[in-house]
PDB file of C-alpha atoms in Angstrom:
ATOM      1  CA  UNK E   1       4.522  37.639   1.881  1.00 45.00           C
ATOM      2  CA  UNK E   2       3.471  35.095  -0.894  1.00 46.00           C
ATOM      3  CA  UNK E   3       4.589  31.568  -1.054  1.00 50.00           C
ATOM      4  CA  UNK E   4       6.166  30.270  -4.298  1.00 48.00           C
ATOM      5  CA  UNK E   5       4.584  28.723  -6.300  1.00 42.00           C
ATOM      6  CA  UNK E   6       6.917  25.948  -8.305  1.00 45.00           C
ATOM      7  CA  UNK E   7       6.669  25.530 -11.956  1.00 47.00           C
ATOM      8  CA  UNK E   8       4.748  22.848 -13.012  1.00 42.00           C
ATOM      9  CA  UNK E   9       5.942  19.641 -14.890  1.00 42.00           C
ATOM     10  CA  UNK E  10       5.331  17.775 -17.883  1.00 41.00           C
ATOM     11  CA  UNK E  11       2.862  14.749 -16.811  1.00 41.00           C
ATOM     12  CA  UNK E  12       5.029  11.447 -17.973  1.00 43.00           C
ATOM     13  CA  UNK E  13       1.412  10.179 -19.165  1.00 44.00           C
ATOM     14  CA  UNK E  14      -0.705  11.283 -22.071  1.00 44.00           C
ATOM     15  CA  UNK E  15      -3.804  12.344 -20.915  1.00 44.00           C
ATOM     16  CA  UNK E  16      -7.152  10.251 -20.691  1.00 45.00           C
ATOM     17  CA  UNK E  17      -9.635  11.301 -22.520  1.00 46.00           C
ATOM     18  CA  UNK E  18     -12.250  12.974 -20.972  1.00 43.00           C
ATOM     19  CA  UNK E  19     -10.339  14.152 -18.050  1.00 43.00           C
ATOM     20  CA  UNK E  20      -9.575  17.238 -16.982  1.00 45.00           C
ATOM     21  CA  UNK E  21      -5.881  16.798 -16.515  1.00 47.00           C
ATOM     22  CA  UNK E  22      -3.223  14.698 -16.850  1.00 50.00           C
ATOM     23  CA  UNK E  23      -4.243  12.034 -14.611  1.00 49.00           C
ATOM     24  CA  UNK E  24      -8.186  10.860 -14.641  1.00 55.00           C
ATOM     25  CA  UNK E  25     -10.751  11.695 -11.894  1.00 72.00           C
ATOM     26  CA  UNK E  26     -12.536   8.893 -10.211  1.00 84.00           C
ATOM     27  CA  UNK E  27     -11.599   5.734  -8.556  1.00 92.00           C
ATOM     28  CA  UNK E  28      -7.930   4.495  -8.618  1.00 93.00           C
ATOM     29  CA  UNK E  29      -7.075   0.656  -8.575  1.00 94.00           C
ATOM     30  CA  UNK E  30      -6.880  -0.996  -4.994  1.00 94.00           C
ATOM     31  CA  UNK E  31      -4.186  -3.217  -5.971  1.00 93.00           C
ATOM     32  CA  UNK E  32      -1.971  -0.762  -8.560  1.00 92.00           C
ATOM     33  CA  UNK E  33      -3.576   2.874  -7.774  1.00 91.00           C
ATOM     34  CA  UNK E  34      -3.835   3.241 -11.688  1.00 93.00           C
ATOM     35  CA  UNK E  35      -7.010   4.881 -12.975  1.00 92.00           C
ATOM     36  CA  UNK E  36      -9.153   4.167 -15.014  1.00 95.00           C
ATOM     37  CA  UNK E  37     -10.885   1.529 -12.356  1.00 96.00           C
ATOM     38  CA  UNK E  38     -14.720   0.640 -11.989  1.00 96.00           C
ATOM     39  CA  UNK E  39     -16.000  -0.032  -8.735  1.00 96.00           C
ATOM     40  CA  UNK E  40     -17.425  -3.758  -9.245  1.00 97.00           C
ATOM     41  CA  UNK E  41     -17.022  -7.176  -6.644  1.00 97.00           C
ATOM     42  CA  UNK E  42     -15.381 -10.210  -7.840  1.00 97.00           C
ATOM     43  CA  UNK E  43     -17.252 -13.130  -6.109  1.00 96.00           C
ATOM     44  CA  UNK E  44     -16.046 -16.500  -5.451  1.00 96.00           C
ATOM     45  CA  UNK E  45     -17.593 -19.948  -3.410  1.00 95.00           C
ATOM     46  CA  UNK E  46     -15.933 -22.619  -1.556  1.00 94.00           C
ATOM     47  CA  UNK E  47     -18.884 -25.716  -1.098  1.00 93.00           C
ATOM     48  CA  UNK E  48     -17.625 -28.095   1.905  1.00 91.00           C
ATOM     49  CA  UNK E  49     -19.530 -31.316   2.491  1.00 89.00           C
ATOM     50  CA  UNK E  50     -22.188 -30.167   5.387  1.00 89.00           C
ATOM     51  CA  UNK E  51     -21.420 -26.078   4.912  1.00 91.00           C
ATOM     52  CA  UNK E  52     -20.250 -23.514   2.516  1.00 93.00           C
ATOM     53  CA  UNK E  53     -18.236 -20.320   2.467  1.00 94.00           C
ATOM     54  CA  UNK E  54     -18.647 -16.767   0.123  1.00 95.00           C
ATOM     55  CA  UNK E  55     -16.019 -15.347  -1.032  1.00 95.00           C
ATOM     56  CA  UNK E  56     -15.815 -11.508  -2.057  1.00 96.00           C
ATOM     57  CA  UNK E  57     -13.431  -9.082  -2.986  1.00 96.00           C
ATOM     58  CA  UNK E  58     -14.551  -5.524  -3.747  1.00 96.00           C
ATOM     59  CA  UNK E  59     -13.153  -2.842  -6.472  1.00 90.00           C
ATOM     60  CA  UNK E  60     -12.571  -0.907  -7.496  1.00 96.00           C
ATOM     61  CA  UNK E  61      -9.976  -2.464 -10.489  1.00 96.00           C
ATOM     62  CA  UNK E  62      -8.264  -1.632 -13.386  1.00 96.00           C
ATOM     63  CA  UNK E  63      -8.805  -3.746 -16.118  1.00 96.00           C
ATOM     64  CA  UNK E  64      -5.290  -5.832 -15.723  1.00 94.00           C
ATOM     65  CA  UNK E  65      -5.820  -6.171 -11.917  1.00 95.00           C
ATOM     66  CA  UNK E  66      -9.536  -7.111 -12.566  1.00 95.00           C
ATOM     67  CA  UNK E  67      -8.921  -9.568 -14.842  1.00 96.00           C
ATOM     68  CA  UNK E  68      -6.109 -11.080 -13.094  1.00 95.00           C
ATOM     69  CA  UNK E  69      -8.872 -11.122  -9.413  1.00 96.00           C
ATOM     70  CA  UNK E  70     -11.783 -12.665 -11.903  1.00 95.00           C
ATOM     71  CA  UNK E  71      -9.324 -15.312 -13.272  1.00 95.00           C
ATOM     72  CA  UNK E  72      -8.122 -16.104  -9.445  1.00 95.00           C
ATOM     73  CA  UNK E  73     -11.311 -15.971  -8.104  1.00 95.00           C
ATOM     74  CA  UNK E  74     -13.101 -18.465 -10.597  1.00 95.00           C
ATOM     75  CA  UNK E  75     -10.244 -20.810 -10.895  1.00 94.00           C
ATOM     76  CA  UNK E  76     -10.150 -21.050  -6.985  1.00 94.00           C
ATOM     77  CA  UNK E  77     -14.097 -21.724  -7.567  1.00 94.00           C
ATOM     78  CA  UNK E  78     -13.426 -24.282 -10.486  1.00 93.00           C
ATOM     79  CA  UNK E  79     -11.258 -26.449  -7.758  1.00 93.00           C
ATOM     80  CA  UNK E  80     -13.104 -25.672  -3.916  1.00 92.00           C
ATOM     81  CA  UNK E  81     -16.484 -24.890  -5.417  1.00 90.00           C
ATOM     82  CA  UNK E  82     -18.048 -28.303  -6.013  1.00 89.00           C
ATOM     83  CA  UNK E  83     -17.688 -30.009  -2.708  1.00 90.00           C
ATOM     84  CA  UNK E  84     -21.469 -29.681  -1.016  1.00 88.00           C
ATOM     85  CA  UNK E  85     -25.136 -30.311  -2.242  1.00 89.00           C
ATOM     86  CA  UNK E  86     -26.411 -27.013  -2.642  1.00 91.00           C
ATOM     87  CA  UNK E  87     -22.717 -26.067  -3.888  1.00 92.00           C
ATOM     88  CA  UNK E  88     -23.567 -27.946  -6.858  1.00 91.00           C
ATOM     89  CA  UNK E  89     -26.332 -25.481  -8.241  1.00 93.00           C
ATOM     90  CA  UNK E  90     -24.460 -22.235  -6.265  1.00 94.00           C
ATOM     91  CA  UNK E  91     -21.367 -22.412  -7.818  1.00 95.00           C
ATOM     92  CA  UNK E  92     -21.816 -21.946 -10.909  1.00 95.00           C
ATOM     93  CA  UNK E  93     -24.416 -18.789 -10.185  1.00 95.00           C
ATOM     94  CA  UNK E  94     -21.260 -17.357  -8.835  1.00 96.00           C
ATOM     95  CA  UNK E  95     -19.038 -18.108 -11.705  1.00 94.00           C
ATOM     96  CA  UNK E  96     -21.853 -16.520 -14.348  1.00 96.00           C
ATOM     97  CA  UNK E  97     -21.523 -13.497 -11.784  1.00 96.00           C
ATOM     98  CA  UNK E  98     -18.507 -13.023 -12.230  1.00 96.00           C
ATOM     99  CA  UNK E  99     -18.661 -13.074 -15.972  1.00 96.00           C
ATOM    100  CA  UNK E 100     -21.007 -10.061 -15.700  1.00 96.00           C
ATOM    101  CA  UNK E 101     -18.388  -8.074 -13.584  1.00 97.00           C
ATOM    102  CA  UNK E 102     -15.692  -9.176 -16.436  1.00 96.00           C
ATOM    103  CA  UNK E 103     -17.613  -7.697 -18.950  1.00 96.00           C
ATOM    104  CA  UNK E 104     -17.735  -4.540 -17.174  1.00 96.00           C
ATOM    105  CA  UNK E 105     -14.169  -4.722 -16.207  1.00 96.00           C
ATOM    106  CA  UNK E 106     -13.002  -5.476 -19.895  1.00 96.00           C
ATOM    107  CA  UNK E 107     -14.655  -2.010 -21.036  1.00 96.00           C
ATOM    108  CA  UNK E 108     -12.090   0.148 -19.307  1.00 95.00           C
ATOM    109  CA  UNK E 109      -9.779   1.398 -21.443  1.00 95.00           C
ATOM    110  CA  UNK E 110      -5.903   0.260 -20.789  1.00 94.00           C
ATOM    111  CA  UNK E 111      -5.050   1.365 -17.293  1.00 93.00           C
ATOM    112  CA  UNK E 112      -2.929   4.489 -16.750  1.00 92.00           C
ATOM    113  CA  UNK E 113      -0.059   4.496 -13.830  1.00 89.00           C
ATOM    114  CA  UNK E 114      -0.428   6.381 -11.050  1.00 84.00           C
ATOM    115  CA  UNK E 115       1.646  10.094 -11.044  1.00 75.00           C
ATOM    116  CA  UNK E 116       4.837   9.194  -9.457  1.00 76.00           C
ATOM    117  CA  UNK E 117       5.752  10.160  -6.053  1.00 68.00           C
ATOM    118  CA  UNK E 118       8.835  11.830  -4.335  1.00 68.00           C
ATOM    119  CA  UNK E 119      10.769   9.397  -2.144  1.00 65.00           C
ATOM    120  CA  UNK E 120      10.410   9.182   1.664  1.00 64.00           C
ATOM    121  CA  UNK E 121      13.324  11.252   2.821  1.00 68.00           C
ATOM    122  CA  UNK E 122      15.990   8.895   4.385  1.00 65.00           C
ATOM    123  CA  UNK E 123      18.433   9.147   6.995  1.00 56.00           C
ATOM    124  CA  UNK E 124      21.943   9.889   5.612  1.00 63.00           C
ATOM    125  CA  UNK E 125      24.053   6.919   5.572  1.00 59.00           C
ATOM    126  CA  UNK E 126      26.558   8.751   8.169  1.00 61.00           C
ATOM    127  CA  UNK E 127      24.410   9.494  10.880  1.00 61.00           C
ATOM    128  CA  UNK E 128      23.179   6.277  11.097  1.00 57.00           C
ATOM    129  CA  UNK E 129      23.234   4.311  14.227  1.00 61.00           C
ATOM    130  CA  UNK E 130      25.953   1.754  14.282  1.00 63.00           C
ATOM    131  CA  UNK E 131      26.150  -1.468  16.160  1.00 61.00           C
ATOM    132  CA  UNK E 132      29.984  -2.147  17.820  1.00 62.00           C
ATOM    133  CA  UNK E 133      31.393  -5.231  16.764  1.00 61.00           C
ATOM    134  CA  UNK E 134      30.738  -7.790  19.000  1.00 58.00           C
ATOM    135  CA  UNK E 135      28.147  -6.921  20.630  1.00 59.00           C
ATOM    136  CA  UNK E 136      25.074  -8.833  18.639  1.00 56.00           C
ATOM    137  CA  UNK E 137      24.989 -12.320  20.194  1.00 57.00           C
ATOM    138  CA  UNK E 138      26.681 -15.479  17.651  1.00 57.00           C
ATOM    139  CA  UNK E 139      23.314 -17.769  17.937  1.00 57.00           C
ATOM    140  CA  UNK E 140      20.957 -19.116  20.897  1.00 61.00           C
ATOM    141  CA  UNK E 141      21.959 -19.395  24.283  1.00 60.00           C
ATOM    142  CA  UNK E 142      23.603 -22.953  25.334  1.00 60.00           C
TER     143      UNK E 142
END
């Protein structure tokens, strides 16, 4: 006995170039899921006055969602970056970082959307479980 096979579907997305299908191969966005991404980390540095902190946030990104986490990242860094000694000569390391990983982020091409996905089936709205009136209590307890 074979199992059916269903007929395939148009893809709702042109496809990239390069790829094999409809939808590219390789690493999808952590954020969106949309592909193109490139596997890079967006850095960032809070100074305080006797310690510091690193910040990180690893890929991979599409090219909106990377730009967006570079631009958070280094304006965060702008404002909390400047507050210790050594911060002073870290920070803006970090920040010239980061310009590196925007570069590389800027060279995907515009980010495609991931394929669409069925629904979660749901319970029918008549077999749900009902509540009798009444019987939720009006507020706290006096």
């Amino acid at each position: 006995m074979s199992i059916p096979v269903p007929p395939q579907q148009n893809a709702p997305h042109a496809p990239h170039p390069g790829a094999g299908g409809p939808y590219p191969a390789g690493p999808s966005c952590r954020f969106c899921g949309s592909t193109p991404a490139v596997n890079v980390t967006v850095r960032g540095h809070q100074g305080f006055l006797v310690m510091m902190r690193f910040l990180s946030l690893p890929g991979p990104f599409c090219r909106s969602c990377g730009e967006a986490a570079v631009r958070r990242m280094n304006l965060n860094s702008l404002w909390q970056g400047w507050w210790g000694l050594a911060s002073l000569v870290i920070n803006p390391v970090t920040m010239l970082v980061n310009l590196a990983t925007l570069s590389r982020i800027r060279k995907l091409p515009a980010p495609v959307p991931p394929a669409p996905v069925a629904p979660a089936p749901t319970m029918p709205y008549e077999s749900a479980p009902t509540v009798p009136y009444g019987s939720a209590p009006a507020g706290p307890p006096r």
